[in-house]
Short mmCIF file of C-alpha atoms in Angstrom, two decimals:
data_model
loop_
_atom_site.label_atom_id
_atom_site.label_comp_id
_atom_site.label_asym_id
_atom_site.label_seq_id
_atom_site.Cartn_x
_atom_site.Cartn_y
_atom_site.Cartn_z
CA UNK A 325 -22.93 12.90 7.28
CA UNK A 326 -23.51 9.22 8.27
CA UNK A 327 -25.61 8.68 5.06
CA UNK A 328 -22.68 9.93 3.03
CA UNK A 329 -20.17 7.72 5.01
CA UNK A 330 -22.43 4.89 4.44
CA UNK A 331 -22.29 5.34 0.83
CA UNK A 332 -18.64 5.56 1.07
CA UNK A 333 -18.61 2.07 2.59
CA UNK A 334 -20.91 0.72 0.04
CA UNK A 335 -18.60 1.83 -2.76
CA UNK A 336 -15.92 -0.16 -0.95
CA UNK A 337 -18.30 -3.19 -0.96
CA UNK A 338 -19.00 -2.65 -4.60
CA UNK A 339 -15.31 -2.92 -5.26
CA UNK A 340 -15.09 -6.24 -3.28
CA UNK A 341 -12.46 -4.88 -1.16
CA UNK A 342 -13.44 -5.13 2.49
CA UNK A 343 -12.13 -8.44 3.18
CA UNK A 344 -8.44 -7.59 3.44
CA UNK A 345 -8.68 -4.42 5.65
CA UNK A 346 -8.64 -6.26 9.11
CA UNK A 347 -5.55 -5.04 10.47
CA UNK A 348 -6.22 -1.38 9.98
CA UNK A 349 -9.75 -1.69 11.49
CA UNK A 350 -8.56 -3.74 14.60
CA UNK A 351 -6.17 -0.80 15.42
CA UNK A 352 -8.83 2.05 14.85
CA UNK A 353 -10.00 2.30 18.45
CA UNK A 354 -6.63 2.10 19.86
CA UNK A 355 -5.32 4.65 17.30
CA UNK A 356 -7.52 7.46 18.74
CA UNK A 357 -6.18 6.93 22.27
CA UNK A 358 -2.53 6.73 20.96
CA UNK A 359 -2.81 9.86 18.82
CA UNK A 360 -1.99 12.65 21.45
CA UNK A 361 0.74 10.43 23.21
CA UNK A 362 2.30 8.93 20.08
CA UNK A 363 1.95 11.48 17.38
CA UNK A 364 5.47 12.96 17.89
CA UNK A 365 7.15 9.66 18.50
CA UNK A 366 5.83 7.69 15.70
CA UNK A 367 4.33 8.27 12.19
CA UNK A 368 1.92 5.49 11.17
CA UNK A 369 1.96 5.29 7.27
CA UNK A 370 -0.57 3.59 5.13
CA UNK A 371 0.70 1.97 1.85
CA UNK A 372 -0.29 -0.46 -0.78
CA UNK A 373 1.77 -3.13 -2.60
CA UNK A 374 2.31 -1.37 -5.96
CA UNK A 375 3.01 2.04 -4.90
CA UNK A 376 6.02 4.35 -4.31
CA UNK A 377 5.62 4.15 -0.41
CA UNK A 378 6.32 0.39 -0.77
CA UNK A 379 9.59 1.10 -2.55
CA UNK A 380 10.42 3.69 0.34
CA UNK A 381 9.69 1.18 2.92
CA UNK A 382 12.06 -1.50 1.28
CA UNK A 383 14.86 0.99 1.32
CA UNK A 384 14.76 1.77 4.94
CA UNK A 385 15.87 5.36 4.38
CA UNK A 386 12.99 7.03 6.01
CA UNK A 387 13.63 5.29 9.20
CA UNK A 388 17.20 6.36 9.35
CA UNK A 389 16.09 10.02 8.58
CA UNK A 390 13.41 10.06 11.20
CA UNK A 391 15.45 8.24 13.99
CA UNK A 392 17.62 11.29 13.97
CA UNK A 393 14.66 13.19 15.25
CA UNK A 394 13.40 10.62 17.65
CA UNK A 395 10.66 9.35 15.50
CA UNK A 396 9.93 5.78 14.47
CA UNK A 397 7.82 4.64 11.58
CA UNK A 398 4.99 2.13 11.56
CA UNK A 399 3.95 0.75 8.13
CA UNK A 400 0.34 -0.52 7.71
CA UNK A 401 -0.66 -2.23 4.43
CA UNK A 402 -3.99 -1.82 2.60
CA UNK A 403 -5.59 -3.33 -0.22
CA UNK A 404 -6.71 -0.19 -1.77
CA UNK A 405 -7.37 3.60 -1.24
CA UNK A 406 -10.76 3.70 0.33
CA UNK A 407 -9.83 1.38 3.28
CA UNK A 408 -6.58 3.67 3.80
CA UNK A 409 -8.90 6.85 3.94
CA UNK A 410 -11.24 5.19 6.48
CA UNK A 411 -8.25 4.43 8.71
CA UNK A 412 -6.82 7.88 8.31
CA UNK A 413 -10.38 9.00 9.27
CA UNK A 414 -10.48 6.69 12.31
CA UNK A 415 -6.93 7.78 13.57
CA UNK A 416 -5.41 4.40 12.68
CA UNK A 417 -2.84 6.02 10.41
CA UNK A 418 -1.30 9.49 10.02
CA UNK A 419 -0.17 9.57 6.35
CA UNK A 420 -0.83 7.50 3.34
CA UNK A 421 -0.93 7.58 -0.56
CA UNK A 422 -4.02 6.71 -2.92
CA UNK A 423 -5.09 7.22 -6.41
CA UNK A 424 -7.10 10.18 -7.62
CA UNK A 425 -10.72 9.08 -6.95
CA UNK A 426 -10.78 7.58 -3.35
CA UNK A 427 -10.14 11.11 -1.88
CA UNK A 428 -12.92 12.64 -3.70
CA UNK A 429 -15.52 9.92 -2.31
CA UNK A 430 -14.06 10.27 1.04
CA UNK A 431 -14.49 14.07 1.01
CA UNK A 432 -17.98 13.69 -0.09
CA UNK A 433 -18.50 11.14 2.81
CA UNK A 434 -17.28 13.72 5.43
CA UNK A 435 -14.07 12.01 6.11
CA UNK A 436 -11.28 14.45 7.49
CA UNK A 437 -8.07 14.50 5.81
CA UNK A 438 -5.70 16.77 3.92
CA UNK A 439 -3.89 16.60 0.51
CA UNK A 440 -0.35 17.25 1.03
CA UNK A 441 1.32 16.52 -2.37
CA UNK A 442 0.53 14.76 -5.78
CA UNK A 443 2.42 12.76 -8.15
CA UNK A 444 3.13 13.46 -11.77
CA UNK A 445 0.53 12.99 -14.58
CA UNK A 446 0.53 9.24 -15.55
CA UNK A 447 -2.13 8.88 -18.36
CA UNK A 448 -0.05 6.31 -20.16
CA UNK A 449 -0.52 3.87 -17.22
CA UNK A 450 -4.26 3.48 -18.03
CA UNK A 451 -6.24 2.61 -21.12
CA UNK A 452 -9.30 1.51 -22.87
CA UNK A 453 -8.61 -1.89 -24.34
CA UNK A 454 -10.20 -3.87 -26.93
CA UNK A 455 -9.48 -7.50 -28.31
CA UNK A 456 -7.01 -7.46 -31.14
CA UNK A 457 -9.56 -8.49 -33.73
CA UNK A 458 -12.32 -6.17 -32.41
CA UNK A 459 -14.23 -4.21 -34.94
CA UNK A 460 -13.97 -1.22 -32.61
CA UNK A 461 -11.52 1.23 -34.19
CA UNK A 462 -12.46 4.63 -33.04
CA UNK A 463 -13.95 5.93 -29.80
CA UNK A 464 -17.27 6.54 -31.45
CA UNK A 465 -17.42 2.73 -31.74
CA UNK A 466 -18.10 2.45 -28.15
CA UNK A 467 -21.80 3.19 -28.68
CA UNK A 468 -23.95 0.30 -27.53
CA UNK A 469 -21.00 -1.79 -26.30
CA UNK A 470 -20.54 -3.65 -23.01
CA UNK A 471 -17.68 -1.82 -21.09
CA UNK A 472 -16.00 -3.44 -18.10
CA UNK A 473 -14.33 -1.20 -15.44
CA UNK A 474 -14.34 -0.85 -11.68
CA UNK A 475 -16.83 1.54 -10.20
CA UNK A 476 -15.61 4.73 -8.83
CA UNK A 477 -12.18 4.11 -9.83
CA UNK A 478 -9.68 6.04 -12.05
CA UNK A 479 -10.76 3.72 -14.85
CA UNK A 480 -14.40 4.74 -14.24
CA UNK A 481 -13.34 8.48 -14.66
CA UNK A 482 -11.07 7.60 -17.82
CA UNK A 483 -14.39 5.94 -19.26
CA UNK A 484 -16.38 9.10 -18.73
CA UNK A 485 -13.70 11.33 -20.26
CA UNK A 486 -13.41 8.93 -23.19
CA UNK A 487 -17.15 9.00 -23.90
CA UNK A 488 -17.16 12.78 -23.66
CA UNK A 489 -14.50 12.88 -26.24
CA UNK A 490 -16.32 10.66 -28.42
CA UNK A 491 -19.61 12.74 -28.08
CA UNK A 492 -21.28 9.87 -26.31
CA UNK A 493 -23.33 9.89 -23.24
CA UNK A 494 -23.00 7.45 -20.31
CA UNK A 495 -26.48 5.96 -21.42
CA UNK A 496 -25.11 5.20 -24.80
CA UNK A 497 -23.09 2.28 -23.38
CA UNK A 498 -23.68 -0.79 -21.29
CA UNK A 499 -21.56 -0.46 -18.20
CA UNK A 500 -20.38 -3.49 -16.33
CA UNK A 501 -18.87 -3.04 -12.95
CA UNK A 502 -16.20 -5.63 -12.21
CA UNK A 503 -13.07 -5.93 -10.15
CA UNK A 504 -10.06 -6.13 -12.34
CA UNK A 505 -9.61 -9.83 -11.98
CA UNK A 506 -13.15 -10.55 -12.91
CA UNK A 507 -12.96 -7.93 -15.66
CA UNK A 508 -9.96 -9.65 -17.18
CA UNK A 509 -11.82 -12.96 -17.30
CA UNK A 510 -14.96 -11.45 -18.81
CA UNK A 511 -12.62 -9.60 -21.38
CA UNK A 512 -10.85 -12.88 -22.20
CA UNK A 513 -13.88 -14.96 -22.96
CA UNK A 514 -15.68 -12.27 -24.88
CA UNK A 515 -18.57 -11.44 -22.36
CA UNK A 516 -17.55 -7.65 -22.63
CA UNK A 517 -16.43 -5.73 -25.63
CA UNK A 518 -14.03 -3.20 -23.84
CA UNK A 519 -12.06 -2.91 -20.68
CA UNK A 520 -10.96 0.11 -18.96
CA UNK A 521 -8.03 -0.61 -16.76
CA UNK A 522 -4.74 0.64 -15.14
CA UNK A 523 -1.24 -0.77 -14.60
CA UNK A 524 -0.02 -3.16 -13.65
CA UNK A 525 -3.21 -5.05 -15.06
CA UNK A 526 -2.99 -3.00 -18.32
CA UNK A 527 0.44 -4.42 -18.87
CA UNK A 528 -0.70 -8.03 -18.21
CA UNK A 529 -3.51 -7.69 -20.52
CA UNK A 530 -1.41 -6.35 -23.37
CA UNK A 531 0.95 -9.15 -22.80
CA UNK A 532 -1.37 -12.10 -21.95
CA UNK A 533 -4.83 -11.22 -22.93
CA UNK A 534 -4.28 -10.22 -26.59
CA UNK A 535 -5.57 -6.79 -25.81
CA UNK A 536 -5.19 -3.67 -28.11
CA UNK A 537 -5.14 -0.16 -26.66
CA UNK A 538 -7.98 1.94 -28.26
CA UNK A 539 -6.81 4.92 -26.38
CA UNK A 540 -4.67 5.54 -23.40
CA UNK A 541 -5.28 8.06 -20.46
CA UNK A 542 -3.05 10.74 -21.90
CA UNK A 543 -5.02 13.77 -22.27
CA UNK A 544 -8.10 12.30 -20.81
CA UNK A 545 -7.32 11.16 -17.33
CA UNK A 546 -4.06 11.86 -15.58
CA UNK A 547 -4.41 9.17 -12.85
CA UNK A 548 -2.19 11.02 -10.33
CA UNK A 549 -1.04 9.69 -7.12
CA UNK A 550 -1.95 11.76 -3.95
CA UNK A 551 -0.28 11.93 -0.76
CA UNK A 552 -2.63 12.49 2.28
CA UNK A 553 -2.26 13.11 5.90
CA UNK A 554 -4.71 13.43 8.96
CA UNK A 555 -5.46 16.98 9.67
CA UNK A 556 -4.67 16.57 13.41
CA UNK A 557 -1.25 14.99 12.60
CA UNK A 558 -0.51 17.60 9.95
CA UNK A 559 -1.36 20.36 12.41
CA UNK A 560 1.24 19.37 14.94
CA UNK A 561 3.77 17.36 12.83
CA UNK A 562 4.18 19.27 9.50
CA UNK A 563 7.95 19.06 9.48
CA UNK A 564 7.75 15.15 9.75
CA UNK A 565 5.37 15.04 6.80
CA UNK A 566 7.73 17.33 4.86
CA UNK A 567 10.63 14.95 5.76
CA UNK A 568 8.52 11.92 4.53
CA UNK A 569 7.69 13.64 1.22
CA UNK A 570 11.45 14.64 0.77
CA UNK A 571 12.40 10.83 1.18
CA UNK A 572 9.61 9.94 -1.28
CA UNK A 573 11.20 12.18 -3.72
CA UNK A 574 14.59 10.64 -3.21
CA UNK A 575 13.45 7.10 -3.56
CA UNK A 576 11.35 8.18 -6.65
CA UNK A 577 14.56 9.51 -7.97
CA UNK A 578 16.24 6.20 -7.49
CA UNK A 579 13.28 4.23 -9.05
CA UNK A 580 13.47 6.24 -12.36
CA UNK A 581 17.02 4.75 -12.84
CA UNK A 582 16.44 1.33 -11.51
CA UNK A 583 13.32 -0.18 -13.23
CA UNK A 584 14.64 -3.57 -12.99
CA UNK A 585 15.09 -3.41 -9.21
CA UNK A 586 11.92 -2.05 -8.82
CA UNK A 587 10.20 -4.64 -10.88
CA UNK A 588 12.30 -7.33 -9.27
CA UNK A 589 11.19 -6.11 -5.67
CA UNK A 590 7.43 -5.72 -6.45
CA UNK A 591 6.93 -8.78 -8.65
CA UNK A 592 6.61 -11.25 -5.92
CA UNK A 593 4.35 -9.00 -3.81
CA UNK A 594 1.83 -8.35 -6.55
CA UNK A 595 2.09 -11.61 -8.18
CA UNK A 596 2.96 -10.54 -11.72
CA UNK A 597 5.79 -11.68 -13.90
CA UNK A 598 8.78 -9.43 -13.48
CA UNK A 599 9.18 -8.77 -17.34
CA UNK A 600 5.67 -7.64 -17.49
CA UNK A 601 5.79 -5.50 -14.30
CA UNK A 602 8.92 -3.74 -15.80
CA UNK A 603 6.81 -2.42 -18.51
CA UNK A 604 4.45 -1.00 -16.01
CA UNK A 605 7.27 0.52 -13.96
CA UNK A 606 9.14 2.01 -17.00
CA UNK A 607 5.96 4.01 -18.16
CA UNK A 608 5.17 5.26 -14.61
CA UNK A 609 6.71 8.76 -13.79
CA UNK A 610 7.88 8.73 -10.25
CA UNK A 611 8.05 11.95 -8.11
CA UNK A 612 6.50 14.32 -5.72
CA UNK A 613 4.57 17.54 -6.97
CA UNK A 614 3.39 20.47 -5.03
CA UNK A 615 -0.48 20.69 -5.44
CA UNK A 616 -1.43 23.80 -7.38
CA UNK A 617 -4.37 25.42 -8.89
CA UNK A 618 -4.19 23.09 -11.99
CA UNK A 619 -4.13 19.97 -10.04
CA UNK A 620 -7.05 21.29 -7.94
CA UNK A 621 -9.06 21.89 -11.00
CA UNK A 622 -8.18 18.29 -12.32
CA UNK A 623 -9.57 16.76 -9.18
CA UNK A 624 -12.55 19.07 -9.15
CA UNK A 625 -13.43 17.84 -12.63
CA UNK A 626 -13.37 14.18 -11.39
CA UNK A 627 -15.63 15.09 -8.58
CA UNK A 628 -18.25 16.84 -11.05
CA UNK A 629 -18.01 13.94 -13.46
CA UNK A 630 -18.92 11.39 -10.70
CA UNK A 631 -21.53 13.94 -9.34
CA UNK A 632 -23.12 14.12 -12.90
CA UNK A 633 -23.85 10.41 -13.01
CA UNK A 634 -25.09 10.41 -9.39
CA UNK A 635 -22.24 8.29 -8.15
CA UNK A 636 -21.17 11.11 -5.88
CA UNK A 637 -23.68 11.79 -3.02
CA UNK A 638 -23.13 15.62 -2.95
CA UNK A 639 -20.93 18.24 -4.59
CA UNK A 640 -17.64 18.96 -2.99
CA UNK A 641 -14.78 21.62 -3.29
CA UNK A 642 -11.57 19.93 -3.60
CA UNK A 643 -9.66 22.86 -2.48
CA UNK A 644 -11.28 22.68 0.85
CA UNK A 645 -9.26 19.72 1.65
CA UNK A 646 -5.87 20.86 0.28
CA UNK A 647 -3.43 21.74 3.01
CA UNK A 648 -2.01 25.25 2.97
#
């Protein structure tokens, strides 16, 4: 178990993301002692800047709803999903949202959590990009090319799915593991032939980096959001979790009709031009979906794909982590 958890932490290091997770780690030890005494009085929610939970935080509606039940809300920001899941495992938070790949690596590392809901398919929000003047015109042209992506991310899975559709093997390309910012720089100076990326970085690349979409993630990678809870918290506070999900749905309904307001709020937080961010907001479907057999199968396929290239340390069964 420790070996798998170490591999999970190594993945975080490979993504270059550990530097910003201090606040959660500093609360980890106290989180364990607080769990029993404070679980029914406060819900600690992990969120990221560019996610639906941040929009919910800005509205203040969850606090109003839970105040009626004598429950307060504590918001804790994380730079990415892996750190959020570590905090969930450490008892520092009770609930959070990540993309589709972090829970898979967390489950393989022995981290305890439960999937409680999903978001809608959002394949349009990620893509395989090439320069406007690139000779790459079809998926089969990716053979032998240098392709930038972030290891273990949803973009990594999109790459695997794209190669499979093209009849290519992972060994047929030259993979280049880079953070989004480093990948953009490499793409713009021509150090890589292709870049696989998600929004809002995708929207930025389309506008500022002279990028052309070779294929979006539609039909290849659904790139869903997942809402997660600690098993201990869920076992004793299911109604509170249900209330949070209901408020997420309400703010999602609002976000669908107010892309300008959403972009205006998020723009200074993520450091991206409001007009560009609006593009990302408008093509993102907001909402909460109950996890069914189809969604479990989607996640299982991602796990199997990463295991096939020896990135996942062991086989897992996603269904075992899905809440009843």
